[in-house]
Short mmCIF file of C-alpha atoms and ligand atoms in Angstrom, two decimals:
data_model
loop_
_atom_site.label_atom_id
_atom_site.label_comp_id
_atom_site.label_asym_id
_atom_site.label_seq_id
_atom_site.Cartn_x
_atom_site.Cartn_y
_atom_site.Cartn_z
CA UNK A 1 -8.62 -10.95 -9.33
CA UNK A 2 -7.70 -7.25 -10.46
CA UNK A 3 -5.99 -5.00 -8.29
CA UNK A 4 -8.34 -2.46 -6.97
CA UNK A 5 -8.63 0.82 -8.87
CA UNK A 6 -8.32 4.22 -6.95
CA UNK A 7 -11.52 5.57 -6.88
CA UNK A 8 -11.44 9.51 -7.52
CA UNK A 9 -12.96 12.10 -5.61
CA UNK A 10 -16.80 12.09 -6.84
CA UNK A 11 -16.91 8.76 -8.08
CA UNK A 12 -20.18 7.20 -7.15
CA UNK A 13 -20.04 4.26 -4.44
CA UNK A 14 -23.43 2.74 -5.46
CA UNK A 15 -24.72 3.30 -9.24
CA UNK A 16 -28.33 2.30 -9.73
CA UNK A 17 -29.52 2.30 -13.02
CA UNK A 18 -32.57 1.42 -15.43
CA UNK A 19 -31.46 0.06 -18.69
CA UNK A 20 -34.61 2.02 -20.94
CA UNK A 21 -34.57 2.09 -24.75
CA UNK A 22 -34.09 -1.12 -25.89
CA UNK A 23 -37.47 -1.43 -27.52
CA UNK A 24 -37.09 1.72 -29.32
CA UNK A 25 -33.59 1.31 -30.00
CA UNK A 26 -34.84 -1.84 -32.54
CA UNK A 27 -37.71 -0.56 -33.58
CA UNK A 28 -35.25 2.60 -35.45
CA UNK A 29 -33.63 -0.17 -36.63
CA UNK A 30 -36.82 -1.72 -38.22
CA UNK A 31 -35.54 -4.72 -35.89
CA UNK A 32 -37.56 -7.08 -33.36
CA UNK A 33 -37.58 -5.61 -29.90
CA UNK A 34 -35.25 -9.16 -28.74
CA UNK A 35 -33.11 -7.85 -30.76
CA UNK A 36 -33.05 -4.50 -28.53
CA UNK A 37 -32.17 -6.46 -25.84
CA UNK A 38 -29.80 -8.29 -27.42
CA UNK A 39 -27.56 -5.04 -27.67
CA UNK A 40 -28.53 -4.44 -24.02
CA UNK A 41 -26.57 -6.84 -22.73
CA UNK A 42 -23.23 -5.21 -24.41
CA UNK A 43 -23.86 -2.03 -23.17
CA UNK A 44 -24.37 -3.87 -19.84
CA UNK A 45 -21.46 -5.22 -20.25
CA UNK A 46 -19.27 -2.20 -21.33
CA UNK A 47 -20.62 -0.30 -17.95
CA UNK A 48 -20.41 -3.05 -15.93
CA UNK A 49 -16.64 -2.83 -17.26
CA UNK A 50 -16.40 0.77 -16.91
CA UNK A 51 -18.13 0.57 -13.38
CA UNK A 52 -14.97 -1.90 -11.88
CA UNK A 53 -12.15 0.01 -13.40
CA UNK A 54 -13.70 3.18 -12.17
CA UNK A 55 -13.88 2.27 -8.73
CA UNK A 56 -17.50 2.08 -8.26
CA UNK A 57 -18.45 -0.21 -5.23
CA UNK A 58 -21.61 -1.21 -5.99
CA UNK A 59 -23.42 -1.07 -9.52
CA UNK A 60 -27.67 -2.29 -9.42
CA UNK A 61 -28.96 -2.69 -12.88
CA UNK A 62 -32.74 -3.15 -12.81
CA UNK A 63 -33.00 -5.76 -15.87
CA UNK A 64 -36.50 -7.30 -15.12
CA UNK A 65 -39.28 -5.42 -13.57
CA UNK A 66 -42.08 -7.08 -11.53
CA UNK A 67 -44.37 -5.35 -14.15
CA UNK A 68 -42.37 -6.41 -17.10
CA UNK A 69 -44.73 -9.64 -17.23
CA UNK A 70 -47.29 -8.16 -18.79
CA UNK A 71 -45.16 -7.87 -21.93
CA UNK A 72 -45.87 -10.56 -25.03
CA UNK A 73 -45.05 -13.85 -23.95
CA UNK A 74 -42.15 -14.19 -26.48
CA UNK A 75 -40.65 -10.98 -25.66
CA UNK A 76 -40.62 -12.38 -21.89
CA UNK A 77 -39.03 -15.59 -23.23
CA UNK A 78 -36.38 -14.11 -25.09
CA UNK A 79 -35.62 -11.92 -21.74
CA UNK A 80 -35.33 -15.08 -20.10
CA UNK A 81 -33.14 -17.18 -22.34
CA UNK A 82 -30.92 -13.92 -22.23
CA UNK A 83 -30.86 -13.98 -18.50
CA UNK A 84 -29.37 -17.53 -18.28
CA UNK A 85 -27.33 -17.52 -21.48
CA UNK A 86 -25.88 -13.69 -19.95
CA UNK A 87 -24.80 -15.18 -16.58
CA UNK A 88 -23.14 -18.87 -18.25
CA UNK A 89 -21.16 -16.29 -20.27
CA UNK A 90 -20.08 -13.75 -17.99
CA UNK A 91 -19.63 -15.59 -14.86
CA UNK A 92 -15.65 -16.55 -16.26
CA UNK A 93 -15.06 -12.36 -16.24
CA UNK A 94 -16.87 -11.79 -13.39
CA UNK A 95 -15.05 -14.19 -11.29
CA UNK A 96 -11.23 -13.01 -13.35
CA UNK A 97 -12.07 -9.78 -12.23
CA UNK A 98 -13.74 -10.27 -8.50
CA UNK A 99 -16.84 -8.96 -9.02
CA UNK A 100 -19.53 -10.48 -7.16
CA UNK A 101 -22.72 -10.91 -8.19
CA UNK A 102 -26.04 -10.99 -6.49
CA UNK A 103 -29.66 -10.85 -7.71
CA UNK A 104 -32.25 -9.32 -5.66
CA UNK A 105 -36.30 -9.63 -6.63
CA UNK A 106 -38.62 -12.19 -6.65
CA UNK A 107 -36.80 -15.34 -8.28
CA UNK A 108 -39.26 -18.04 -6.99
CA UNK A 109 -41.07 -16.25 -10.08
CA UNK A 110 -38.86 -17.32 -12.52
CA UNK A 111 -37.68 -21.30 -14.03
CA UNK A 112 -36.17 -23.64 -11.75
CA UNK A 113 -33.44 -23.64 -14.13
CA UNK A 114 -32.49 -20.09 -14.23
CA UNK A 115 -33.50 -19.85 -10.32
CA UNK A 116 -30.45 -23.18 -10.14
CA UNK A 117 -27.99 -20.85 -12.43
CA UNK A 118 -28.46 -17.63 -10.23
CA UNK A 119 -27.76 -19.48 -7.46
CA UNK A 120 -24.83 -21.19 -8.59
CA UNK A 121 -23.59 -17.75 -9.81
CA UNK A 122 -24.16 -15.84 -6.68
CA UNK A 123 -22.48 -19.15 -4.64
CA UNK A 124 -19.11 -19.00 -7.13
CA UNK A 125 -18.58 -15.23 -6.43
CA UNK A 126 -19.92 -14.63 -2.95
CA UNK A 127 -15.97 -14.26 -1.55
CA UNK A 128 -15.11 -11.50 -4.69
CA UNK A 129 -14.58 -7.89 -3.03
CA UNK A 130 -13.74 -5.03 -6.18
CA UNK A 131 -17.38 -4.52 -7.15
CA UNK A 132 -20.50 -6.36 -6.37
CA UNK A 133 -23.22 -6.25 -9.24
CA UNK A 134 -26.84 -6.43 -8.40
CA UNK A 135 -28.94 -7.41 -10.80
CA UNK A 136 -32.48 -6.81 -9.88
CA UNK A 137 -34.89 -9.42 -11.60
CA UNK A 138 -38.68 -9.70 -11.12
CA UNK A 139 -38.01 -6.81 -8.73
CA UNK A 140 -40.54 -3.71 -7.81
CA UNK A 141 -39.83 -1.44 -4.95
CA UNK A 142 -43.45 -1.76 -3.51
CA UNK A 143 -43.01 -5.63 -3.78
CA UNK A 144 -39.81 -4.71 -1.69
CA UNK A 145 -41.60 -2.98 1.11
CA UNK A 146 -44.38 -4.56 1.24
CA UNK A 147 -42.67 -7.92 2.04
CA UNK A 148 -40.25 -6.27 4.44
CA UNK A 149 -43.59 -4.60 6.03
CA UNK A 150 -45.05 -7.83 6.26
CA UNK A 151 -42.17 -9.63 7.40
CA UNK A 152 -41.99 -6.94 10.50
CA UNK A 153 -45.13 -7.96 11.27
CA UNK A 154 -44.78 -11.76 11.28
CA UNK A 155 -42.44 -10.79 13.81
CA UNK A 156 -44.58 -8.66 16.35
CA UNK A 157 -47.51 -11.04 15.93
CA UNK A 158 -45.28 -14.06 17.36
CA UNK A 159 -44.24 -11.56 20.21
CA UNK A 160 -40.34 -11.30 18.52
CA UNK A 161 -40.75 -7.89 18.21
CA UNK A 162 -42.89 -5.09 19.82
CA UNK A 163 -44.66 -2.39 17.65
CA UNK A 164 -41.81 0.37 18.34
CA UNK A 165 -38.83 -1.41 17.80
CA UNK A 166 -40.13 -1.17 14.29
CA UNK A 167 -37.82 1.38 12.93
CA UNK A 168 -35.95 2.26 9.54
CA UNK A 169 -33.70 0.36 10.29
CA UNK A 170 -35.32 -2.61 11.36
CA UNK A 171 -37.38 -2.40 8.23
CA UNK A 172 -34.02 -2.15 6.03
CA UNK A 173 -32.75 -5.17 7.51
CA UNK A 174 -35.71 -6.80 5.83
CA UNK A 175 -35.13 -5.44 2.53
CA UNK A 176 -33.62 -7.58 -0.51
CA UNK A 177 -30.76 -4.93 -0.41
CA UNK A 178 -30.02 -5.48 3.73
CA UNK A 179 -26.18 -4.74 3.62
CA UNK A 180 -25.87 -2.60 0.99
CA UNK A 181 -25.28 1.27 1.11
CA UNK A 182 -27.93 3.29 -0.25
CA UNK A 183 -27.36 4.38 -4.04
CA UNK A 184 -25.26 7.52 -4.52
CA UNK A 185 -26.52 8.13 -8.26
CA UNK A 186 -29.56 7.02 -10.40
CA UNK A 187 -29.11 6.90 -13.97
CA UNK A 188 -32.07 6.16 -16.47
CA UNK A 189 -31.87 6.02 -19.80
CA UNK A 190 -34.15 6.56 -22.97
CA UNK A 191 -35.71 10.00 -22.08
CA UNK A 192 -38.32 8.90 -19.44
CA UNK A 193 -38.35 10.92 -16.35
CA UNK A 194 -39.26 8.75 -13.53
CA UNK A 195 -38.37 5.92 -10.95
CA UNK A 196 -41.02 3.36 -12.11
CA UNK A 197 -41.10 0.85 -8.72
CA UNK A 198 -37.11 0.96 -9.17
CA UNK A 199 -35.53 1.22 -5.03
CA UNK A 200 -38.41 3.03 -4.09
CA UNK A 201 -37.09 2.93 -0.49
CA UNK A 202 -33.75 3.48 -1.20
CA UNK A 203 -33.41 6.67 -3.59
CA UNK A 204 -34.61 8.46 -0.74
CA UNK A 205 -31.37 11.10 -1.19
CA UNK A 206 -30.09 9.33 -4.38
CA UNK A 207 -28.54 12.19 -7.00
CA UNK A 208 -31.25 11.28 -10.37
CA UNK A 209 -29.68 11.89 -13.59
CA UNK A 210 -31.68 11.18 -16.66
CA UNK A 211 -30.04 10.92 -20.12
CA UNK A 212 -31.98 10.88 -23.29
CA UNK A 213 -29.21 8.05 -24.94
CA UNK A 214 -31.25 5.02 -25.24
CA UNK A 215 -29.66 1.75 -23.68
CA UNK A 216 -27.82 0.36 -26.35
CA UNK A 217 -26.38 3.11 -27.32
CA UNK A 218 -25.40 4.06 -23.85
CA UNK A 219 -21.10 4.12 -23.42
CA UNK A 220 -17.98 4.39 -21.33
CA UNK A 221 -18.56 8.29 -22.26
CA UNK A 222 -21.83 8.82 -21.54
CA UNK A 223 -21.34 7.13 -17.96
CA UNK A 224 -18.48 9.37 -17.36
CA UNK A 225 -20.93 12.68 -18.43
CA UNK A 226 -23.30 11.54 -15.58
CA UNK A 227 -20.25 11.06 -12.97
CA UNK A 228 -19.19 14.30 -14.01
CA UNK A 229 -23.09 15.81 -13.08
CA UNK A 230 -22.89 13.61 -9.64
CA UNK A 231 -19.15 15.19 -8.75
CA UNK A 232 -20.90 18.81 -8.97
CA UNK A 233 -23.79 18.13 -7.34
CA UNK A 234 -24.29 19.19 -3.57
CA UNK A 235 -25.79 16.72 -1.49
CA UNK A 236 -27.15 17.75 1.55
CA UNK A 237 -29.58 15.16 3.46
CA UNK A 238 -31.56 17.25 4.99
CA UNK A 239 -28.66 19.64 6.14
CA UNK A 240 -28.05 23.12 5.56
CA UNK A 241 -24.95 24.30 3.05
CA UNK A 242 -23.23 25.47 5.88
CA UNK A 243 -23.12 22.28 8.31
CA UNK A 244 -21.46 20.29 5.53
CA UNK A 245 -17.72 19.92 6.02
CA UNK A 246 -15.92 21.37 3.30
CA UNK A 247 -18.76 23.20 1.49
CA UNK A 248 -19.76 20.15 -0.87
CA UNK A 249 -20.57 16.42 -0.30
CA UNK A 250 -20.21 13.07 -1.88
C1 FPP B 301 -36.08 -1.70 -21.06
O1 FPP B 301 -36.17 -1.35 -22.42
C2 FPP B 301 -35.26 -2.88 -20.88
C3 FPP B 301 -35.67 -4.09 -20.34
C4 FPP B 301 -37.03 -4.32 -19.84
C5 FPP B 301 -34.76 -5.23 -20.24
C6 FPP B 301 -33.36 -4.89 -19.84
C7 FPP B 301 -32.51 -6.06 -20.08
C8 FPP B 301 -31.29 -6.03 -20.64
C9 FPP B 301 -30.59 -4.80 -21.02
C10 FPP B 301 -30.59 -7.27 -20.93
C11 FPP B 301 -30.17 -8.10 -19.79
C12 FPP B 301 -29.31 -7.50 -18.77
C13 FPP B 301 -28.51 -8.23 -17.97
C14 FPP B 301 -27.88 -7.58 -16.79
C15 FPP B 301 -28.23 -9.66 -18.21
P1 FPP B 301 -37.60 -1.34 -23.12
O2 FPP B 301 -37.83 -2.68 -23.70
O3 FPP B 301 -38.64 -0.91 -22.11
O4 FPP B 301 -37.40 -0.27 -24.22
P2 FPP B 301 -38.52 0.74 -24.80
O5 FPP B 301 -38.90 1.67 -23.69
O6 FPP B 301 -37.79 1.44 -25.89
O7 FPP B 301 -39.66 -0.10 -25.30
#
């Protein structure tokens, strides 16, 4: 296990990010979209890298949407052979370096195999403390809620809970992210402005940065250009400028 970096002053805790571009990335290339992805997964890597040293805390890379099913079945099956081949291969550096690794989504969706190798993955790096990577898979934010929503009321209808002890908290505890902070910084690549069903609940006060670099293209240096936006932004949750201590915020 590496020795904890020092995190500087403005370096995000949490980093959530969507990894867009991949399709278009090939397609310039005159390349198959798998092949897109293919490159994804280095540039996943290289931040994921970049993330540790860095000192970033957390780092949630939305990899498989719950809408990304609708795409052609071999694109889907390429995504999913990359999934399992992606965590047999990185799970030696991840555990060298003590990052742990969680997924967070709707698994049951996916192979009994690749549900057995997430487990496994998540079981052989649950005790690692410098960074933990989420990876969200079959994940939507409204899937998220709703099942946290419904959960809450599971709970009042067998008399475990009354109707106003259901708070935001109480409905966080029921989210697939219960523990973790909220994200400090959104990145999204590949030009698209918008969340799309990414931690709907969660980038309630997140900074957004959007970068026009598609995914597997996306470097150390590009990272560092949207940690260098977060450090100057001013974040205020709700506040005025003048009840913040020190002028600027986190
Ligand atoms: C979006 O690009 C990307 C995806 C739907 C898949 C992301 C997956 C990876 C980068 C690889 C796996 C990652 C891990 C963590 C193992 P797009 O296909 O929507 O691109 P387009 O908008 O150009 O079509």
């Amino acid at each position: 296990m590496i020795q904890a970096p020092v995190r500087t002053p403005g370096t995000p805790y949490h980093v959530a990010v969507i990894m867009d571009g991949n399709g278009r990335w090939a397609r310039a290339r005159h390349l198959p979209r798998t092949e897109g992805h293919r490159q994804g997964v280095n540039a996943a890597r290289a931040v994921v890298r970049a993330c540790a040293s860095r000192g970033v805390k957390v780092l949630t890379l939305f990899a498989f949407s719950s809408e990304n099913w609708r795409r052609p079945h071999q694109e889907v099956g390429t995504l999913m052979e990359l999934f399992v081949r992606s965590i047999r291969r990185e799970l030696p550096e991840l555990e060298e370096k003590g990052i742990r690794l969680r997924f967070i989504g709707d698994r049951e969706a996916f192979s009994q195999r690749l549900q057995a190798r997430m487990a496994e993955a998540e079981q052989r790096t649950r005790d690692n403390t410098l960074m933990e990577l989420v990876v969200a898979v079959s994940y939507g934010g409204r899937w998220d809620i709703t099942r946290a929503a419904a959960t809450l009321a599971d709970q009042v209808r067998h008399g475990s809970m009354t109707p106003e002890q259901i708070t935001p908290e109480a409905l966080e505890e029921q989210l697939s992210t219960k523990g973790l902070p909220d994200p400090d910084l959104f990145i999204r690549t590949g030009g698209e402005k918008r969340v799309s069903n990414f931690l709907l609940w969660q980038l309630a006060y997140t900074e957004l940065f959007f970068s026009d670099v598609l995914w597997p293209d996306f470097s150390e240096d590009d990272l560092v250009q949207a940690f260098d936006c977060f450090a100057g932004r001013q974040r205020r949750f709700g506040h005025i400028q003048e009840q913040l201590v020190g002028g600027s915020g986190a």
